[in-house]
XYZ file of C-alpha atoms in Angstrom:
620
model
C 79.604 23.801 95.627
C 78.481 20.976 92.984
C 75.384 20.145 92.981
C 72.857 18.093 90.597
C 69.132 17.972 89.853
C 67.045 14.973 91.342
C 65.930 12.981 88.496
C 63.195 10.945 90.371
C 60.530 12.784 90.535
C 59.389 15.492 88.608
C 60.101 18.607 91.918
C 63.679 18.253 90.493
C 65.176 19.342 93.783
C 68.939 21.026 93.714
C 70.998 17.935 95.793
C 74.459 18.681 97.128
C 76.540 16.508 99.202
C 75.020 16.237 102.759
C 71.984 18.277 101.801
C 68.650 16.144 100.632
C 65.459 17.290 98.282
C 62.533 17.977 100.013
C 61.311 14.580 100.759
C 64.855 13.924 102.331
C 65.689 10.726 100.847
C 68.502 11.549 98.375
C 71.747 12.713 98.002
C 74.253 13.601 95.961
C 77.379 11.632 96.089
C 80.350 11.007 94.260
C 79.087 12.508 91.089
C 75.652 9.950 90.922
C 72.168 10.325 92.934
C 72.086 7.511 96.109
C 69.424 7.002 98.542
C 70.184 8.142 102.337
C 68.620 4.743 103.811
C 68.976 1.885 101.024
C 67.386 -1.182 101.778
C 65.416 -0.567 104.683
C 61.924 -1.453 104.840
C 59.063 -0.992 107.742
C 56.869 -3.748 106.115
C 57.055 -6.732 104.429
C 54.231 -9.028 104.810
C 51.642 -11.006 102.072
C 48.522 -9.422 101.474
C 45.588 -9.891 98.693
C 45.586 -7.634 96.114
C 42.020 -5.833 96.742
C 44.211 -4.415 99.887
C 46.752 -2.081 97.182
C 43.960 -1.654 95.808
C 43.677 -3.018 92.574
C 40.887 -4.861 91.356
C 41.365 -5.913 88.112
C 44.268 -7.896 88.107
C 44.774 -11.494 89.280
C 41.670 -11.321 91.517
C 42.605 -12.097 94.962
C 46.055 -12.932 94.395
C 48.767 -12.751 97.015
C 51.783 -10.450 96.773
C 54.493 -9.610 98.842
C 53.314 -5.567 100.428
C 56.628 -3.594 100.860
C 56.306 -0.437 102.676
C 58.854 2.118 103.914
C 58.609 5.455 105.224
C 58.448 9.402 103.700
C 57.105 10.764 100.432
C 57.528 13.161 97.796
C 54.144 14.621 98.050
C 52.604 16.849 101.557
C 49.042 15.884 101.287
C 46.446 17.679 103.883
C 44.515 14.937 105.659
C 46.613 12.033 104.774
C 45.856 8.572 106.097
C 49.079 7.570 106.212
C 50.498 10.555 107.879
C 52.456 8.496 110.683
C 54.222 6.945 108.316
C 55.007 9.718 105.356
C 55.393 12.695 108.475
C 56.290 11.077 111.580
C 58.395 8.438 111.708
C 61.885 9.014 110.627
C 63.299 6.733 107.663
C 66.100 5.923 109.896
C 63.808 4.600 112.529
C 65.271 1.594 114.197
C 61.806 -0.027 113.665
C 62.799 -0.410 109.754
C 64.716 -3.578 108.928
C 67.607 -4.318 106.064
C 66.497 -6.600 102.858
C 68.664 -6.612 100.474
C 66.789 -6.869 96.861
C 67.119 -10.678 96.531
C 65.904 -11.210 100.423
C 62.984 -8.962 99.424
C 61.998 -11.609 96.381
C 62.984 -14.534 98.005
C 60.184 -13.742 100.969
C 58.122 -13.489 98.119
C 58.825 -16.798 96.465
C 59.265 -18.196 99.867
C 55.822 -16.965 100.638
C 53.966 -18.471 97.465
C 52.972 -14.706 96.428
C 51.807 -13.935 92.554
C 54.103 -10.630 92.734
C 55.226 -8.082 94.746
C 53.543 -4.764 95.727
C 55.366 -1.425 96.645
C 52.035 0.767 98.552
C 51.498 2.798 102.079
C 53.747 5.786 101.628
C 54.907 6.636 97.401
C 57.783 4.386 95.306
C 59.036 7.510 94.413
C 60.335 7.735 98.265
C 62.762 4.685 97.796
C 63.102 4.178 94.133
C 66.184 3.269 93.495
C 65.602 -0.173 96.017
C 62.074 -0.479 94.399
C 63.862 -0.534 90.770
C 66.316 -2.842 91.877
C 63.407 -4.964 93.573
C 61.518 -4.806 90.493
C 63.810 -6.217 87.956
C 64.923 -8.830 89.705
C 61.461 -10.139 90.749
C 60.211 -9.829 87.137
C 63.836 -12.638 86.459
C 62.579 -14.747 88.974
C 58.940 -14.661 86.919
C 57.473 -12.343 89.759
C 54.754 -9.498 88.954
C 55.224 -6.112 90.047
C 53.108 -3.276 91.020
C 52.650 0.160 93.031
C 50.297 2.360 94.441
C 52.013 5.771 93.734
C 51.478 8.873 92.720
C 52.905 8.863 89.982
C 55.245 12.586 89.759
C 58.105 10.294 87.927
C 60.369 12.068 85.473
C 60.191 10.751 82.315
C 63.892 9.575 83.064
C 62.617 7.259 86.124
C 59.471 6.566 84.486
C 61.736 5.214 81.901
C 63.742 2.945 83.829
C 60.601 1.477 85.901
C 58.391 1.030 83.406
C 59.901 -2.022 81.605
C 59.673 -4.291 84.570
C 56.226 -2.948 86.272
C 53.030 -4.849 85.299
C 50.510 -2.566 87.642
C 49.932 0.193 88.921
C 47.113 2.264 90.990
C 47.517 5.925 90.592
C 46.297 8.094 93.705
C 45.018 11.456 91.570
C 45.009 14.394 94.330
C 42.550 16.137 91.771
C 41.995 17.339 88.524
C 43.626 21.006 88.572
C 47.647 22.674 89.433
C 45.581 24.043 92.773
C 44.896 20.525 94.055
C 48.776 19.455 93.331
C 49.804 22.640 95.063
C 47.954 21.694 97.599
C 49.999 18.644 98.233
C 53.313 20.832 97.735
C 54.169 20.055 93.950
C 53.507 23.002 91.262
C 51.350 21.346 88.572
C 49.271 18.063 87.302
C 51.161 18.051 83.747
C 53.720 15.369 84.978
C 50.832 12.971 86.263
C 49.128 13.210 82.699
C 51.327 12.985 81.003
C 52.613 8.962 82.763
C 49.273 8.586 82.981
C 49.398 8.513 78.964
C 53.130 6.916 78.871
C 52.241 3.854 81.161
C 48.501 3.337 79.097
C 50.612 3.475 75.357
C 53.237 0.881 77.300
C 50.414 -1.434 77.758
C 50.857 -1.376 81.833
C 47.898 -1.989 83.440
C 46.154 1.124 85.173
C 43.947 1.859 88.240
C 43.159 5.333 89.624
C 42.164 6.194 92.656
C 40.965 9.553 93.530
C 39.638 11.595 96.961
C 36.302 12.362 96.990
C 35.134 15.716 99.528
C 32.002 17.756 99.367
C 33.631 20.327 97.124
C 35.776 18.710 95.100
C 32.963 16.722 92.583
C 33.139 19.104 89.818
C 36.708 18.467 89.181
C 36.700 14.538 89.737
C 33.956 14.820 86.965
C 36.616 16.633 84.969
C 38.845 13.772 85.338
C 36.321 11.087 84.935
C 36.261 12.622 81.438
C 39.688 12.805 80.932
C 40.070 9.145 81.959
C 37.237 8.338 79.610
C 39.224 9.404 76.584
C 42.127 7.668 77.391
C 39.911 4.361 77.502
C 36.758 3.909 79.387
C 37.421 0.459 80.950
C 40.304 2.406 83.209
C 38.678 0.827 86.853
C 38.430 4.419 88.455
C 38.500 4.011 92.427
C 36.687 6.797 94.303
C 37.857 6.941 97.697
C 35.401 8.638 100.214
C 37.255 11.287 102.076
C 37.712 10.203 105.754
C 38.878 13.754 107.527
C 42.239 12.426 109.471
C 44.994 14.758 110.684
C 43.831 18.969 110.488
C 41.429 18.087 107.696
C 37.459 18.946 108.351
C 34.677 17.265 109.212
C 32.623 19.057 106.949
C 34.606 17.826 104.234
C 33.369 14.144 104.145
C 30.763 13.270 101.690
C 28.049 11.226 102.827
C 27.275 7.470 101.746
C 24.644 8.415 99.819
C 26.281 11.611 98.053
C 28.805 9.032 97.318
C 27.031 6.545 95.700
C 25.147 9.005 94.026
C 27.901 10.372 92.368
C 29.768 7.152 91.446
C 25.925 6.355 89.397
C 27.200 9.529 87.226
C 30.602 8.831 86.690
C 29.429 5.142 85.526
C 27.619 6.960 82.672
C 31.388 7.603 80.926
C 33.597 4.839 82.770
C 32.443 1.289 82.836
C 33.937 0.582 86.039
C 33.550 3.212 88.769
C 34.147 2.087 92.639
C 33.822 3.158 96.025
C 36.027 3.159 98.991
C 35.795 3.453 102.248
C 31.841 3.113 102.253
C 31.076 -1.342 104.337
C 28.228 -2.651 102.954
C 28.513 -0.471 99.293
C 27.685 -2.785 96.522
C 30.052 -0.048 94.505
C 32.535 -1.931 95.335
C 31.616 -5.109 93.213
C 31.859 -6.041 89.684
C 29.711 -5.930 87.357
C 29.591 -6.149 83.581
C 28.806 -3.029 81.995
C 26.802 -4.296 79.294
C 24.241 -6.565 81.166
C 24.522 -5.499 85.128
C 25.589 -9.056 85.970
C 27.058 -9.220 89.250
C 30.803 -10.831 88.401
C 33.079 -10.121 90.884
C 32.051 -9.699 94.533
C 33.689 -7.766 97.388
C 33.258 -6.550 100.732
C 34.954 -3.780 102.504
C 38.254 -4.180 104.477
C 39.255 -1.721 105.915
C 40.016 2.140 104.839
C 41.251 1.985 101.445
C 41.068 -1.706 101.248
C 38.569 -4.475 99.588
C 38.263 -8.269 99.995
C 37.284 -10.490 96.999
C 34.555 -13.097 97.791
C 35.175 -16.211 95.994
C 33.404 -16.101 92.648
C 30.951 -19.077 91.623
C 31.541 -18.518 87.871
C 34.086 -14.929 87.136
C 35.235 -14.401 84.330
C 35.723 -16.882 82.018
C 39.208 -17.313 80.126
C 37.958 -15.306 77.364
C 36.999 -12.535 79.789
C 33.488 -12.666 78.662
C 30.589 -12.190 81.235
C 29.392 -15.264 82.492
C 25.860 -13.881 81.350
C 26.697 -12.017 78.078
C 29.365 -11.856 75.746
C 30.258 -8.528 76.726
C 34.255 -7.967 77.125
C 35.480 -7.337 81.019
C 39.195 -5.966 80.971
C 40.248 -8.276 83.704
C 44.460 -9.396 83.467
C 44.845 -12.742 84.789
C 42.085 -15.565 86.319
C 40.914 -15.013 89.887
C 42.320 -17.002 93.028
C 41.052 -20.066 94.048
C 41.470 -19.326 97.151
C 41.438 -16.077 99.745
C 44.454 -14.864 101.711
C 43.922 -13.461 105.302
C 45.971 -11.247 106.398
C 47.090 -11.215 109.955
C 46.098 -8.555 112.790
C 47.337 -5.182 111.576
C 48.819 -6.688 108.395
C 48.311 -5.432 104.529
C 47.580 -1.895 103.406
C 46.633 0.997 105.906
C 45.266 -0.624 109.072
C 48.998 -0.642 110.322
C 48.634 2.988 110.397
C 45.428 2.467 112.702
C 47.417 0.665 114.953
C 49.783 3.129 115.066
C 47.340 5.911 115.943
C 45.916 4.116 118.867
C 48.846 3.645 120.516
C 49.238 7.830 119.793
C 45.859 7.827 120.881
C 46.277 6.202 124.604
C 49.880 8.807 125.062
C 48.106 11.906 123.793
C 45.516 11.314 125.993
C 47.950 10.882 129.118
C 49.429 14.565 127.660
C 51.965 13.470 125.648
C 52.995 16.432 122.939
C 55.796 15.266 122.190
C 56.390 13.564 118.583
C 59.202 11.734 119.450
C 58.008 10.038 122.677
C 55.275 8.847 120.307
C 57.492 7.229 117.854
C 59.816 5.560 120.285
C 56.412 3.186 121.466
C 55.642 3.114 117.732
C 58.942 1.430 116.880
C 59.000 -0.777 120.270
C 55.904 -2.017 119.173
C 57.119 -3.235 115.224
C 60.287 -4.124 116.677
C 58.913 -6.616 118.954
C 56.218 -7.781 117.148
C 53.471 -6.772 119.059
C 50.625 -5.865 116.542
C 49.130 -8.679 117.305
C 49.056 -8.483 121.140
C 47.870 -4.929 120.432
C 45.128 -5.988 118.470
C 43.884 -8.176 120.870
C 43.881 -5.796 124.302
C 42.503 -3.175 122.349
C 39.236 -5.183 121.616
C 38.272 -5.168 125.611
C 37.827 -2.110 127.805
C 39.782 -3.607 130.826
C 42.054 -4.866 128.748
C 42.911 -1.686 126.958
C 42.971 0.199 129.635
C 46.334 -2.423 130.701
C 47.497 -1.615 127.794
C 47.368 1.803 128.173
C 49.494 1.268 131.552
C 52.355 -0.551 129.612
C 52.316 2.266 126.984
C 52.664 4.849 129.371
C 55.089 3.824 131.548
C 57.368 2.739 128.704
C 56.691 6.445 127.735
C 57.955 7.800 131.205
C 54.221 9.361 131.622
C 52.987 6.489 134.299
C 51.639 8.663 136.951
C 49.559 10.279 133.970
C 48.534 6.396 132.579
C 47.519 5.388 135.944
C 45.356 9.046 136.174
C 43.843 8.089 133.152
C 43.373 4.636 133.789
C 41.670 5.496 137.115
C 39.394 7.754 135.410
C 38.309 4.790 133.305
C 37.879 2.365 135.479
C 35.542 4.412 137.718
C 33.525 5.628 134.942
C 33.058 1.754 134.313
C 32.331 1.030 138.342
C 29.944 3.959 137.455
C 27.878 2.211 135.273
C 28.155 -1.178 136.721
C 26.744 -0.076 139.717
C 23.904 2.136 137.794
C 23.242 -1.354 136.088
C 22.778 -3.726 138.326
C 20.223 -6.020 138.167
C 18.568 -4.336 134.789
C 14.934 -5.240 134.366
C 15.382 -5.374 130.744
C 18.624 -5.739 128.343
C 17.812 -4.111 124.828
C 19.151 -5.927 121.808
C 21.800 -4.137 120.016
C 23.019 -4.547 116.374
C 25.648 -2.659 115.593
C 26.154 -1.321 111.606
C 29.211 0.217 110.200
C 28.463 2.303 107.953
C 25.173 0.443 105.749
C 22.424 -1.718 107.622
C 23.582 -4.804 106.068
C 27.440 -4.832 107.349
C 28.150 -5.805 111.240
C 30.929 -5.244 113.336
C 32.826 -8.452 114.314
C 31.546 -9.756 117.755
C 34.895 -9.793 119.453
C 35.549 -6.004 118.317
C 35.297 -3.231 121.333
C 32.372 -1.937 120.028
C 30.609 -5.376 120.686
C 31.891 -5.053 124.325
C 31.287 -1.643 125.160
C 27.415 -2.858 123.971
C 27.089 -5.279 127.227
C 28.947 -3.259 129.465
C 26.486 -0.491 128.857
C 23.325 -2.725 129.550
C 22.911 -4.161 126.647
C 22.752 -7.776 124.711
C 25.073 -7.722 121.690
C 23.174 -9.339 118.825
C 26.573 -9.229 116.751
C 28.379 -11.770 118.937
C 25.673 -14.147 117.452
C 27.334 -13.830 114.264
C 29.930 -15.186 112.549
C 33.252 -13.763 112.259
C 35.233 -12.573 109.209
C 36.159 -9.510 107.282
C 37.784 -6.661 108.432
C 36.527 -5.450 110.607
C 33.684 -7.115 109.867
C 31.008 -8.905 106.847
C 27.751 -8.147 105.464
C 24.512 -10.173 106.367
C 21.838 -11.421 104.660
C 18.395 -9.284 104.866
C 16.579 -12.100 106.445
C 19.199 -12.549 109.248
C 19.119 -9.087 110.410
C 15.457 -9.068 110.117
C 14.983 -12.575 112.472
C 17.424 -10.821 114.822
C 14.952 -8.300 115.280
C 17.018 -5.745 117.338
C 15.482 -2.874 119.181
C 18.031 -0.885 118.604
C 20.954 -0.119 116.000
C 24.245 2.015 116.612
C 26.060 2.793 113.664
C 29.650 2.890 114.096
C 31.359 5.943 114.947
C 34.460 5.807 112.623
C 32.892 4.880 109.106
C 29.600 6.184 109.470
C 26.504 7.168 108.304
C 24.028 10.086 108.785
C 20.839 8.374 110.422
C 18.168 9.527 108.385
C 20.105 7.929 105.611
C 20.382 4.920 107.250
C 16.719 4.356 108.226
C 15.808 5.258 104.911
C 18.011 2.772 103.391
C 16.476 -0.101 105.728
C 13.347 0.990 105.096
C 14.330 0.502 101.137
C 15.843 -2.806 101.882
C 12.619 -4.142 104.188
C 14.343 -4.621 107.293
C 11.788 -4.866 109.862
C 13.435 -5.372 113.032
C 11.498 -3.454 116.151
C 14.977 -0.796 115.482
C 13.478 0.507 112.145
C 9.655 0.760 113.242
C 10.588 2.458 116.130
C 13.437 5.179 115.150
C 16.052 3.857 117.659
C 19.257 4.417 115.640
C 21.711 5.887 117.113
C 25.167 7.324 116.261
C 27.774 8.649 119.053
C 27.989 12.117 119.019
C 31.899 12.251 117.753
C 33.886 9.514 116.145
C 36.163 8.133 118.376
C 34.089 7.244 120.970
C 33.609 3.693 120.440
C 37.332 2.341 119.370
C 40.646 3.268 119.627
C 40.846 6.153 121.298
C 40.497 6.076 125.197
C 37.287 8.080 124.527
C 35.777 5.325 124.235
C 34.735 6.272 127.627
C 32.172 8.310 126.474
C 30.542 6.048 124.184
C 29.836 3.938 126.807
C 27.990 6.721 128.719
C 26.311 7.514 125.760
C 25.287 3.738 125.158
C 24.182 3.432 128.841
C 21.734 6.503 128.724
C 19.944 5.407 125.667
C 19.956 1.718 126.902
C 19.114 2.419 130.269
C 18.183 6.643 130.545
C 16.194 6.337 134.346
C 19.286 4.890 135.602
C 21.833 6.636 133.420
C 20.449 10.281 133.152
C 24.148 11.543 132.261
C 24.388 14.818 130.440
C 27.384 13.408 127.494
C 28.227 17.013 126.385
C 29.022 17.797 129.824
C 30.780 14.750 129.987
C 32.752 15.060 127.350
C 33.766 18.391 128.592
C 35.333 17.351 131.273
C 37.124 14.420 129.317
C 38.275 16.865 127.093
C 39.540 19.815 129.305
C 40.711 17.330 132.025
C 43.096 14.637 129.346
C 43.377 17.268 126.245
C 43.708 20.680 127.811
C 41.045 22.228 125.656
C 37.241 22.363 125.289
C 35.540 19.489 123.540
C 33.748 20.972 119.983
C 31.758 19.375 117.368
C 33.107 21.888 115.256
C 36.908 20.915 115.291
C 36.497 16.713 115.102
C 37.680 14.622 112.674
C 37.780 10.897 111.936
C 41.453 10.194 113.812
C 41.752 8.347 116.421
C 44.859 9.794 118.304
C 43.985 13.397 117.550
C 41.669 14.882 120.022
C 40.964 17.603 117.601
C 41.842 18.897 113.971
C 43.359 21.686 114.944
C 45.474 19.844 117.781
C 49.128 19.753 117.034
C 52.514 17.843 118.267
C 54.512 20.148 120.157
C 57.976 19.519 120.394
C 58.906 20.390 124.097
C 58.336 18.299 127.129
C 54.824 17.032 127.454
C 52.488 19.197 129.288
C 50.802 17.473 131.929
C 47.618 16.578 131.853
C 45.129 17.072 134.486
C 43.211 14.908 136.394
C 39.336 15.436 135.857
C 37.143 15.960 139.039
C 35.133 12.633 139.848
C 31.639 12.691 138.590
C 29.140 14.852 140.874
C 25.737 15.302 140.983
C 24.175 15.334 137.393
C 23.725 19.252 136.299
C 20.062 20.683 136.011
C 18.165 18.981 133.192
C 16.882 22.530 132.242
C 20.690 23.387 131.695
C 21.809 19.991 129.776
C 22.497 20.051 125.791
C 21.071 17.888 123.607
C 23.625 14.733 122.784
């Protein structure tokens, strides 16, 4: 039988006709290497450049994001695992673009470039090459976020017509690449060196856990002697699909790690982390603050306009000292739409998993299907919208189900909500007193939107959300100013459940910053006892229970372990434990898995009884 080696990336898989490589995107074919699904694309949308990321060139610029599905690489805990695992690169929810459709959106669109990120280039190369040399003819920049396993032969072709890239470093060792199911780092190094020496512009981004420091220090040093103004991204581990909880740093390890990798690389970041002021510019040879940015989103940044920048020279405003920026800032932001630009697609796409897991859906496929009717129709942004309301979601969650064929389940699931709702209404009415309630994601000085579920779930629990008094903006939400937070004086501050923060980290950074809101003096901050349980996932449920009993506890004495218990058993099938949670919103547990037979269905949890003896009740 003839067969050839894949030349694209450096796994080198054995092709024969009808038989793929591993990532199952090529074949061979009449003698020559093709792709299985040419010129299909899941997105295509503009987006600022902070969302790839990549921060130093063309500040806030707007390029055309491509996206499509499947990659190369098997990484554990993947944030973009619905898109590289799940959904099939012949999905009907992927449309045809033919290369000069692709750049014509782009020119059409006014974008700077166009950006190939979300799942690897090295998944649809041969369209991305063909992409990429036209759009540099039509004066068009091009970039990736990949990670970068190219043979030198693709490497080769690509390289002359790509201006940027950011390159997502799984570690610093063969184990950490074996890991991901590739044998060894030597091919990344070694383009590492080949795209530096060809004068393309470099970014790295690199996973940060609790045990994985040493050997990002490794690379830090590595990096360094390659040239220290490489920006090096460090992107705080969020635990998604079977990864730990234990394995997510905290804010403060963090940032206290990107201080000592700033003592070899001029220009160290931090990811996933609102409120971090390690995600700013500044010039390493004064401290002045150049470029500012807030968080948007996992993996994502958003540049705030900059009074001065960098000047044409690329001085410092403040020093002479040389800032390796390509390209002058925008002089103006893009927003993206609802859903749009970098990886909060694939948080859309886990809440919908979320609502049909919860109704007992196993079943991949039946997943997928609402997945594609979804980007088929357009409906992100009717999504995003129900999603931010408990009633509302809970309709949505209806329409997902029966579109599923599970709409006995929905409406089981649905009725359980509801009532736990009626529950608290009717423990609530007529409160004597409505606490203030701020709520933080992740530092003191970064609010949730107003209009965001978390907001809501605040006033349907009893209390007066102070973050509706706020302005709008960000994703999925802005910092403050000191004094503001300080004259809104909550008494009392949730941090958000998804991108958190330990509490005794958070008090002690307000109490660092001077925030002196009634909140701080008196301990009351708060953090749900499991992420999920305040967006996304129809556990919400059980943040507002928690919410209610610290707002309100002689009216709401409910025991939330023993709540969640039954959630758990009655919508998931197994026993709800602290020990097995991770950051997703869709799986109930990281050691919960699809199951490809018909769904199991789920059962319907008793209504609430009398509470349990106090004597009896865990701490939550």
């Amino acid at each position: 039988m003839k067969q050839l080696n894949c030349t694209i990336c450096e796994r080198r898989c054995h092709l024969t006709e009808g038989r793929p490589g591993a990532c199952g995107l090529y074949e061979w074919k009449h003698g020559s290497i093709v792709e299985r699904y040419a010129d299909h694309f899941l997105v295509t949308c503009p987006i600022s450049i902070e969302t790839m990321p990549i921060l130093h060139f063309q500040p806030g610029s707007k390029f055309l994001q491509v996206t499509t599905t499947g990659c190369n690489f098997s990484c554990p805990g993947c944030i973009s695992s619905v898109l590289v695992k799940e959904m099939s690169p012949d999905s009907p929810a992927l449309r045809h673009f033919t290369a000069e459709e692709i750049v014509d959106q782009a020119i059409r669109a006014d974008c700077q470039g166009i950006v190939f990120l979300m799942n690897d280039p090295l998944a649809a190369f041969l369209r991305f090459l063909r992409i990429a040399e036209l759009a540099q003819a039509r004066g068009l920049k091009v970039g990736c976020s990949s990670n970068a396993y190219f043979t030198p032969e693709s490497l080769t072709q690509l390289m002359p017509f790509l201006d940027f890239i950011n390159i997502g470093m799984k570690g610093f060792s063969d184990a950490a690449y074996q890991a991901c199911g590739v044998p060894a780092i030597r091919p990344v190094l070694r383009n590492l060196e080949a795209l530096h020496g060809a004068g393309v512009h470099i970014e790295i981004s690199c996973i940060l856990t609790r045990n994985n420091a040493a050997e990002l220090f490794d690379l830090a040093r590595h990096v360094a002697r390659l040239s220290p103004h490489i920006p090096l991204q460090v992107m705080r581990f969020l635990p998604f699909e079977g990864a730990a909880i234990d394995l997510e740093p905290s804010i403060r390890d963090a940032e206290d790690f990107c201080l000592t990798l700033r003592r070899m690389l001029d220009f160290v970041y931090l990811f996933n982390t609102p409120g971090s002021d390690y995600l700013n510019t500044r010039c390493p040879h004064c401290g002045q603050l150049v470029l500012e940015r807030e968080f948007y989103g996992p993996m994502g940044a958003k540049l705030k306009l900059p009074e001065k920048g960098v000047s044409i020279d690329n001085s410092c405003p403040a020093c002479p000292g040389y800032l390796p920026i390509v390209g002058p800032s925008a002089t103006a932001t893009y927003q993206e739409g609802d859903f749009e630009g970098g990886y909060p697609l694939t948080r859309a796409m886990e809440i919908v998993a979320a609502m049909l897991i919860a109704m007992g859906v196993h079943k991949k496929t039946v997943v997928v299907k609402a997945w594609e009717e979804i980007l088929q129709e357009g409906g992100l942004k009717d999504l995003h919208r129900r999603i931010q309301h408990p009633r509302t979601y809970i309709d949505a969650l209806l329409d997902f189900g029966r579109k599923a064929g599970v709409g006995e389940r929905a409406e089981a699931l649905a009725m359980y909500l509801e009532n736990q709702m009626v529950r608290v209404e009717n423990a609530l009415a007529s409160p004597k007193h409505r606490p203030r309630v701020y709520y933080a994601m992740g530092k003191p000085l970064f609010y949730i939107n107003g209009e965001r579920l978390e907001n809501q779930l605040v006033e349907a629990a009893g209390g007066v959300s102070l973050n509706k008094m706020l302005p709008p903006g960000g994703r999925p939400g802005r910092n403050l100013p000191l004094a503001q937070l300080n004259a809104l004086d909550p008494e009392i501050i949730f941090i958000s459940a998804f991108l958190s923060n330990r509490m005794d980290d958070f008090l002690d950074e307000c109490l660092a910053l001077g925030v002196t809101a009634k909140a701080v003096k008196n301990r009351r901050i708060f953090v749900h006892p499991a992420p999920g349980w305040d967006f996304g996932s129809p556990r919400w449920v059980l943040g507002l229970l928690h919410m209610a009993k610290v707002f309100h506890p002689t009216r709401c004495h409910y025991n939330v372990m023993t709540e969640a218990q039954i959630f758990y058993r009655g919508f998931y099938g197994i026993d709800f434990s602290p020990q097995h949670i991770n950051r997703s919103f869709s799986k109930p547990a990281d050691n919960w898995r699809w199951i490809e037979a018909d769904p199991v269905p789920a059962a319907i949890p008793p209504e609430p009884g009398p509470e349990p003896d106090r004597r009896q009740m865990l701490c939550c």
